[in-house]
Amino acid sequence: MKTHDFWYDLPEKLIAQTPLERRDGSRLMVLNRETGQIQHKHFYDIIDYLNPGDCLVMNDSRVLPARLLGHRPTGGAVEVLLLRDLGDKRWECLCKPGRKMQVGSEVIFGDGELTGVVREVREDGNRVVEFRYEGIFLEVLERLGKMPLPPYIKEELQDQERYQTVYSREVGSAAAPTAGLHFTQELLEKIREKGVNEAFVTLHVGLGTFRPVKAEEVTDHHMHSELCMMNAETASILNETKRNGGRIICVGTTSCRTLESLVNDDGTFEAKSKWTDIFIYPGYTFKAMDGLITNFHLPESTLVMLVSAFAGREHVLNAYAEAVKEKYRFFSFGDAMFLA
């Protein structure tokens, strides 16, 4: 299976640069994964496609304001992106310009409220940076950090909360689980009133999710690892949903990857956590998920491959071609799909 099998032509003008004023006002493409039939709706119509007894599974990870703009003692500008907390005030980071950030290099943020020293340069080019500060690191980040928007978004984000889901609570992601950006508290309340359950998992999204697949053969690509977690309450809700014949509908590919990583061989769930590098592409047999709410994804990306594994490559690529024709908005601040 070739990576190029998941290519589609996307005009750059369709890449959404800013969020809509109304979260649930985005467009919604509904794709029947058995027939390939497409319907054009708005996201607030999602409630019509959910049944009493279904369960929405949402990733409650919250995005760190992980993009830090600083300078070296000599004055040169440096950008540091936090990727993973290693403990002891050390973080794995992406640094630009990398050639200026060798072991022992220092960087200053703000008026010196936060400083860092490169302690290690890893094989993949990432740096281990040890930070120095007073007080609580997350509070320092709230003052000095910016949202780590994907590189295809060029516009400055005016309201940082628009890159957080309304149900985010567990801080740790380097990028938003963007399918959930479409929900409002009011829409979630209506969904609950209809008898649809909700359950939360946590997967802290790393930037590796958005790295391009460079291998010619899909199977030669290796996924990065991400930490995913499920508590006992969520496991109980999912098991009950399955027993009662309800559907498990994942909000976003991160929720999907979490469930497919944590589900037991017999299809049941229990409280657990693990580092997962699961790579889902056509041929994969889904053991947990019955439906998926997601955004439109980059050509040749692992996310397009995951969606194609669930709904069929031809159905998905036909839907993407239809989305381009109908001028849907793509990617993080774009429109949504519901596959079931």
Short mmCIF file of C-alpha atoms in Angstrom, two decimals:
data_model
loop_
_atom_site.label_atom_id
_atom_site.label_comp_id
_atom_site.label_asym_id
_atom_site.label_seq_id
_atom_site.Cartn_x
_atom_site.Cartn_y
_atom_site.Cartn_z
CA MET A 1 0.00 0.00 0.00
CA LYS A 2 1.53 3.28 -1.14
CA THR A 3 1.44 6.55 0.78
CA HIS A 4 0.46 8.29 -2.46
CA ASP A 5 -2.75 6.23 -2.48
CA PHE A 6 -4.01 8.70 0.14
CA TRP A 7 -3.29 11.87 -1.84
CA TYR A 8 -5.99 14.35 -2.77
CA ASP A 9 -5.75 17.82 -4.30
CA LEU A 10 -6.49 20.60 -1.81
CA PRO A 11 -6.51 24.28 -2.80
CA GLU A 12 -4.65 26.28 -0.15
CA LYS A 13 -7.51 28.79 0.05
CA LEU A 14 -9.70 26.12 1.71
CA ILE A 15 -7.40 25.79 4.74
CA ALA A 16 -9.26 27.49 7.60
CA GLN A 17 -7.11 30.19 9.18
CA THR A 18 -9.49 31.36 11.90
CA PRO A 19 -12.27 29.72 13.95
CA LEU A 20 -15.89 30.55 13.27
CA GLU A 21 -17.62 32.83 15.77
CA ARG A 22 -20.04 30.02 16.64
CA ARG A 23 -18.34 26.71 17.42
CA ASP A 24 -21.23 24.49 16.32
CA GLY A 25 -21.99 26.61 13.27
CA SER A 26 -19.41 24.81 11.14
CA ARG A 27 -20.54 22.59 8.32
CA LEU A 28 -20.92 18.87 8.83
CA MET A 29 -20.49 16.20 6.18
CA VAL A 30 -22.21 12.94 7.13
CA LEU A 31 -20.70 9.88 5.43
CA ASN A 32 -22.36 6.47 5.46
CA ARG A 33 -19.35 4.19 5.59
CA GLU A 34 -21.28 1.22 4.16
CA THR A 35 -22.76 2.93 1.09
CA GLY A 36 -20.60 6.03 0.68
CA GLN A 37 -23.72 8.23 0.72
CA ILE A 38 -22.99 11.85 1.67
CA GLN A 39 -25.23 14.40 3.37
CA HIS A 40 -24.43 18.08 3.93
CA LYS A 41 -25.50 19.49 7.30
CA HIS A 42 -24.30 21.83 10.05
CA PHE A 43 -22.55 20.62 13.18
CA TYR A 44 -25.49 21.43 15.44
CA ASP A 45 -27.38 18.77 13.44
CA ILE A 46 -25.10 16.06 14.88
CA ILE A 47 -27.73 15.43 17.54
CA ASP A 48 -30.04 14.00 14.84
CA TYR A 49 -27.49 11.24 14.14
CA LEU A 50 -27.03 10.17 17.75
CA ASN A 51 -29.35 7.65 19.37
CA PRO A 52 -30.36 7.19 23.02
CA GLY A 53 -27.93 4.69 24.51
CA ASP A 54 -25.03 5.75 22.30
CA CYS A 55 -21.87 7.00 23.98
CA LEU A 56 -19.73 9.94 22.87
CA VAL A 57 -16.08 9.42 23.82
CA MET A 58 -14.11 12.67 24.16
CA ASN A 59 -10.45 13.41 24.77
CA ASP A 60 -10.31 15.84 27.70
CA SER A 61 -6.66 16.79 27.16
CA ARG A 62 -5.96 20.51 27.38
CA VAL A 63 -3.38 22.26 25.22
CA LEU A 64 -0.35 23.78 26.87
CA PRO A 65 0.52 27.32 25.76
CA ALA A 66 3.68 25.52 24.74
CA ARG A 67 5.19 27.94 22.21
CA LEU A 68 7.79 30.14 23.88
CA LEU A 69 9.47 33.05 22.13
CA GLY A 70 12.78 34.04 23.69
CA HIS A 71 16.31 35.13 22.93
CA ARG A 72 19.86 34.01 23.59
CA PRO A 73 22.09 36.10 25.88
CA THR A 74 23.72 37.50 22.71
CA GLY A 75 20.32 38.69 21.50
CA GLY A 76 19.43 36.16 18.79
CA ALA A 77 15.75 35.15 18.65
CA VAL A 78 14.83 31.59 19.63
CA GLU A 79 11.54 29.71 19.49
CA VAL A 80 11.04 26.76 21.84
CA LEU A 81 8.12 24.36 21.57
CA LEU A 82 7.44 22.11 24.57
CA LEU A 83 6.78 18.52 23.56
CA ARG A 84 7.04 16.32 26.66
CA ASP A 85 7.52 16.83 30.39
CA LEU A 86 10.51 14.70 31.48
CA GLY A 87 10.37 15.74 35.14
CA ASP A 88 12.91 17.67 37.22
CA LYS A 89 12.08 20.86 35.28
CA ARG A 90 13.30 19.24 32.05
CA TRP A 91 11.26 19.11 28.83
CA GLU A 92 11.79 17.56 25.44
CA CYS A 93 11.52 20.51 23.05
CA LEU A 94 11.69 21.53 19.43
CA CYS A 95 14.01 24.54 19.08
CA LYS A 96 14.44 27.00 16.22
CA PRO A 97 17.06 27.75 15.01
CA GLY A 98 18.37 24.36 16.08
CA ARG A 99 21.95 25.03 15.03
CA LYS A 100 22.16 27.81 17.63
CA MET A 101 20.79 25.61 20.41
CA GLN A 102 23.57 23.16 21.26
CA VAL A 103 24.34 21.58 24.65
CA GLY A 104 24.95 24.38 27.16
CA SER A 105 23.13 27.04 25.13
CA GLU A 106 20.95 29.37 27.19
CA VAL A 107 17.67 31.04 26.31
CA ILE A 108 15.77 33.82 28.11
CA PHE A 109 12.01 34.38 28.02
CA GLY A 110 10.14 37.53 28.98
CA ASP A 111 12.23 39.70 31.28
CA GLY A 112 14.08 36.71 32.65
CA GLU A 113 11.10 35.28 34.52
CA LEU A 114 11.86 32.02 32.71
CA THR A 115 15.22 30.78 31.45
CA GLY A 116 16.40 27.51 29.97
CA VAL A 117 19.58 25.58 29.24
CA VAL A 118 19.98 22.86 26.60
CA ARG A 119 21.15 19.69 28.37
CA GLU A 120 20.92 17.18 25.52
CA VAL A 121 20.54 17.04 21.74
CA ARG A 122 18.68 13.90 20.66
CA GLU A 123 19.09 11.88 17.45
CA ASP A 124 15.84 13.24 16.01
CA GLY A 125 17.02 16.83 16.58
CA ASN A 126 14.82 17.51 19.59
CA ARG A 127 16.44 19.15 22.59
CA VAL A 128 16.17 18.43 26.30
CA VAL A 129 15.89 21.83 27.98
CA GLU A 130 16.16 22.40 31.72
CA PHE A 131 14.09 25.41 32.83
CA ARG A 132 14.59 27.77 35.75
CA TYR A 133 11.75 29.78 37.25
CA GLU A 134 10.03 30.75 40.47
CA GLY A 135 6.58 29.48 41.39
CA ILE A 136 4.36 27.16 39.33
CA PHE A 137 5.48 26.33 35.79
CA LEU A 138 1.96 26.22 34.30
CA GLU A 139 1.26 29.71 35.65
CA VAL A 140 4.48 30.96 34.09
CA LEU A 141 3.43 29.39 30.78
CA GLU A 142 0.03 31.07 30.93
CA ARG A 143 1.80 34.43 31.09
CA LEU A 144 4.58 33.84 28.56
CA GLY A 145 3.43 31.03 26.27
CA LYS A 146 1.42 31.05 23.07
CA MET A 147 -0.78 28.36 21.56
CA PRO A 148 1.24 25.98 19.35
CA LEU A 149 -0.92 26.32 16.23
CA PRO A 150 -0.15 24.01 13.28
CA PRO A 151 2.24 25.46 10.68
CA TYR A 152 -0.50 25.80 8.05
CA ILE A 153 -2.30 28.41 10.22
CA LYS A 154 -0.71 31.78 9.55
CA GLU A 155 -3.20 34.03 11.34
CA GLU A 156 -2.61 35.04 14.96
CA LEU A 157 -5.18 33.52 17.33
CA GLN A 158 -7.08 36.29 19.13
CA ASP A 159 -8.72 34.14 21.82
CA GLN A 160 -6.54 31.27 23.04
CA GLU A 161 -9.57 29.42 24.43
CA ARG A 162 -10.78 28.84 20.86
CA TYR A 163 -7.97 26.29 20.51
CA GLN A 164 -9.32 24.41 23.55
CA THR A 165 -12.39 22.18 23.69
CA VAL A 166 -15.10 23.31 26.12
CA TYR A 167 -14.53 20.10 28.11
CA SER A 168 -10.71 20.24 28.29
CA ARG A 169 -9.26 19.75 31.76
CA GLU A 170 -6.08 17.60 31.76
CA VAL A 171 -3.17 19.83 30.71
CA GLY A 172 -0.53 18.17 28.57
CA SER A 173 -1.10 18.40 24.80
CA ALA A 174 1.13 20.13 22.29
CA ALA A 175 -1.83 20.39 19.88
CA ALA A 176 -5.60 20.36 20.27
CA PRO A 177 -7.82 17.30 19.73
CA THR A 178 -9.54 19.43 17.13
CA ALA A 179 -12.69 17.41 16.37
CA GLY A 180 -14.00 18.46 19.78
CA LEU A 181 -13.64 22.17 19.00
CA HIS A 182 -17.10 22.07 17.36
CA PHE A 183 -18.99 21.31 20.56
CA THR A 184 -20.59 23.92 22.82
CA GLN A 185 -21.81 23.33 26.35
CA GLU A 186 -25.37 23.96 25.13
CA LEU A 187 -25.09 21.33 22.38
CA LEU A 188 -23.61 18.80 24.81
CA GLU A 189 -26.49 19.42 27.21
CA LYS A 190 -29.04 18.76 24.44
CA ILE A 191 -27.20 15.56 23.56
CA ARG A 192 -27.30 14.42 27.19
CA GLU A 193 -31.02 15.22 27.37
CA LYS A 194 -31.58 12.93 24.38
CA GLY A 195 -30.18 10.02 26.38
CA VAL A 196 -26.72 9.90 24.85
CA ASN A 197 -23.97 9.10 27.35
CA GLU A 198 -20.57 10.73 27.42
CA ALA A 199 -17.23 9.37 28.57
CA PHE A 200 -13.79 10.91 28.75
CA VAL A 201 -10.35 9.57 27.96
CA THR A 202 -7.04 11.39 27.93
CA LEU A 203 -4.41 11.29 25.21
CA HIS A 204 -1.88 14.09 25.27
CA VAL A 205 -1.42 14.99 21.61
CA GLY A 206 2.16 15.27 20.40
CA LEU A 207 3.31 17.07 17.28
CA GLY A 208 4.21 13.73 15.73
CA THR A 209 0.51 13.39 14.88
CA PHE A 210 1.02 16.04 12.20
CA ARG A 211 4.39 14.92 10.87
CA PRO A 212 4.17 13.92 7.20
CA VAL A 213 4.53 10.29 6.16
CA LYS A 214 7.80 10.27 4.22
CA ALA A 215 7.96 6.53 3.57
CA GLU A 216 6.84 5.40 0.11
CA GLU A 217 5.22 2.31 1.62
CA VAL A 218 2.65 2.93 4.35
CA THR A 219 3.93 0.03 6.43
CA ASP A 220 7.43 1.56 6.58
CA HIS A 221 6.16 4.54 8.59
CA HIS A 222 6.72 4.47 12.36
CA MET A 223 4.38 6.36 14.68
CA HIS A 224 5.58 8.39 17.65
CA SER A 225 4.40 7.34 21.12
CA GLU A 226 1.74 9.19 23.10
CA LEU A 227 0.43 8.60 26.61
CA CYS A 228 -3.24 7.61 26.77
CA MET A 229 -5.38 6.97 29.85
CA MET A 230 -8.80 5.62 30.79
CA ASN A 231 -10.34 5.73 34.28
CA ALA A 232 -12.71 3.23 35.88
CA GLU A 233 -15.79 5.41 35.32
CA THR A 234 -15.20 5.60 31.58
CA ALA A 235 -14.49 1.87 31.36
CA SER A 236 -17.79 1.15 33.15
CA ILE A 237 -19.78 3.46 30.83
CA LEU A 238 -18.23 1.87 27.72
CA ASN A 239 -18.89 -1.67 28.94
CA GLU A 240 -22.50 -0.79 29.75
CA THR A 241 -22.96 0.83 26.32
CA LYS A 242 -21.70 -2.31 24.62
CA ARG A 243 -23.91 -4.60 26.75
CA ASN A 244 -27.01 -2.53 25.94
CA GLY A 245 -26.35 -2.45 22.20
CA GLY A 246 -25.40 1.22 21.99
CA ARG A 247 -22.78 2.62 19.66
CA ILE A 248 -19.42 3.95 20.81
CA ILE A 249 -18.77 7.14 18.85
CA CYS A 250 -15.34 8.67 19.15
CA VAL A 251 -14.87 12.43 18.97
CA GLY A 252 -11.61 12.69 17.08
CA THR A 253 -8.87 10.34 16.01
CA THR A 254 -7.12 10.69 19.38
CA SER A 255 -10.15 9.23 21.18
CA CYS A 256 -10.25 6.47 18.58
CA ARG A 257 -6.55 5.65 19.02
CA THR A 258 -6.99 5.62 22.78
CA LEU A 259 -9.88 3.15 22.74
CA GLU A 260 -8.28 0.91 20.15
CA SER A 261 -5.07 0.90 22.22
CA LEU A 262 -6.76 0.14 25.55
CA VAL A 263 -9.59 -2.25 24.59
CA ASN A 264 -9.18 -5.82 25.87
CA ASP A 265 -9.07 -8.76 23.49
CA ASP A 266 -12.66 -9.67 24.43
CA GLY A 267 -13.91 -6.15 23.60
CA THR A 268 -14.25 -5.00 27.21
CA PHE A 269 -12.60 -2.08 28.96
CA GLU A 270 -10.91 -1.49 32.31
CA ALA A 271 -9.03 1.38 33.89
CA LYS A 272 -5.52 1.51 32.46
CA SER A 273 -2.91 3.73 30.84
CA LYS A 274 -0.08 3.07 28.42
CA TRP A 275 2.19 4.64 25.86
CA THR A 276 0.78 3.88 22.44
CA ASP A 277 2.25 4.07 18.96
CA ILE A 278 -0.75 2.41 17.30
CA PHE A 279 -0.85 3.02 13.54
CA ILE A 280 -4.28 2.45 11.98
CA TYR A 281 -4.50 2.09 8.20
CA PRO A 282 -6.73 0.08 5.80
CA GLY A 283 -6.85 -3.56 6.77
CA TYR A 284 -7.15 -2.77 10.47
CA THR A 285 -10.06 -4.40 12.33
CA PHE A 286 -11.73 -1.98 14.75
CA LYS A 287 -12.48 -3.53 18.13
CA ALA A 288 -14.02 -0.58 19.98
CA MET A 289 -15.31 2.21 17.74
CA ASP A 290 -18.67 2.26 15.92
CA GLY A 291 -18.71 5.87 14.72
CA LEU A 292 -16.29 8.77 14.33
CA ILE A 293 -16.59 12.54 14.44
CA THR A 294 -13.51 14.13 12.91
CA ASN A 295 -12.16 17.05 10.91
CA PHE A 296 -10.74 16.94 7.39
CA HIS A 297 -7.08 15.92 7.38
CA LEU A 298 -3.92 16.52 5.40
CA PRO A 299 -3.30 14.52 2.20
CA GLU A 300 -1.13 11.42 2.75
CA SER A 301 -1.36 11.82 6.54
CA THR A 302 -1.73 9.02 9.09
CA LEU A 303 -5.10 10.59 9.99
CA VAL A 304 -6.45 10.17 6.45
CA MET A 305 -5.25 6.57 6.61
CA LEU A 306 -7.10 6.00 9.90
CA VAL A 307 -10.34 7.44 8.51
CA SER A 308 -9.90 5.34 5.36
CA ALA A 309 -9.45 2.22 7.48
CA PHE A 310 -12.81 2.92 9.11
CA ALA A 311 -14.90 4.05 6.13
CA GLY A 312 -13.02 2.75 3.11
CA ARG A 313 -10.40 4.58 1.06
CA GLU A 314 -12.65 5.16 -1.96
CA HIS A 315 -15.52 6.46 0.16
CA VAL A 316 -13.20 8.80 2.06
CA LEU A 317 -11.38 10.17 -0.98
CA ASN A 318 -14.70 10.66 -2.78
CA ALA A 319 -15.98 12.54 0.28
CA TYR A 320 -12.85 14.72 0.34
CA ALA A 321 -13.28 15.51 -3.36
CA GLU A 322 -16.89 16.47 -2.64
CA ALA A 323 -15.72 18.65 0.27
CA VAL A 324 -13.30 20.49 -2.01
CA LYS A 325 -16.03 20.94 -4.63
CA GLU A 326 -18.44 22.29 -1.99
CA LYS A 327 -15.72 24.53 -0.48
CA TYR A 328 -15.65 23.06 3.00
CA ARG A 329 -13.11 24.53 5.42
CA PHE A 330 -10.22 22.17 6.15
CA PHE A 331 -8.07 21.19 9.15
CA SER A 332 -7.97 22.47 12.74
CA PHE A 333 -10.45 25.38 12.50
CA GLY A 334 -12.33 23.79 9.63
CA ASP A 335 -15.52 21.81 9.21
CA ALA A 336 -16.37 18.33 10.47
CA MET A 337 -17.26 14.84 9.26
CA PHE A 338 -19.40 12.19 10.91
CA LEU A 339 -18.71 8.63 9.77
CA ALA A 340 -21.04 5.86 10.84
#
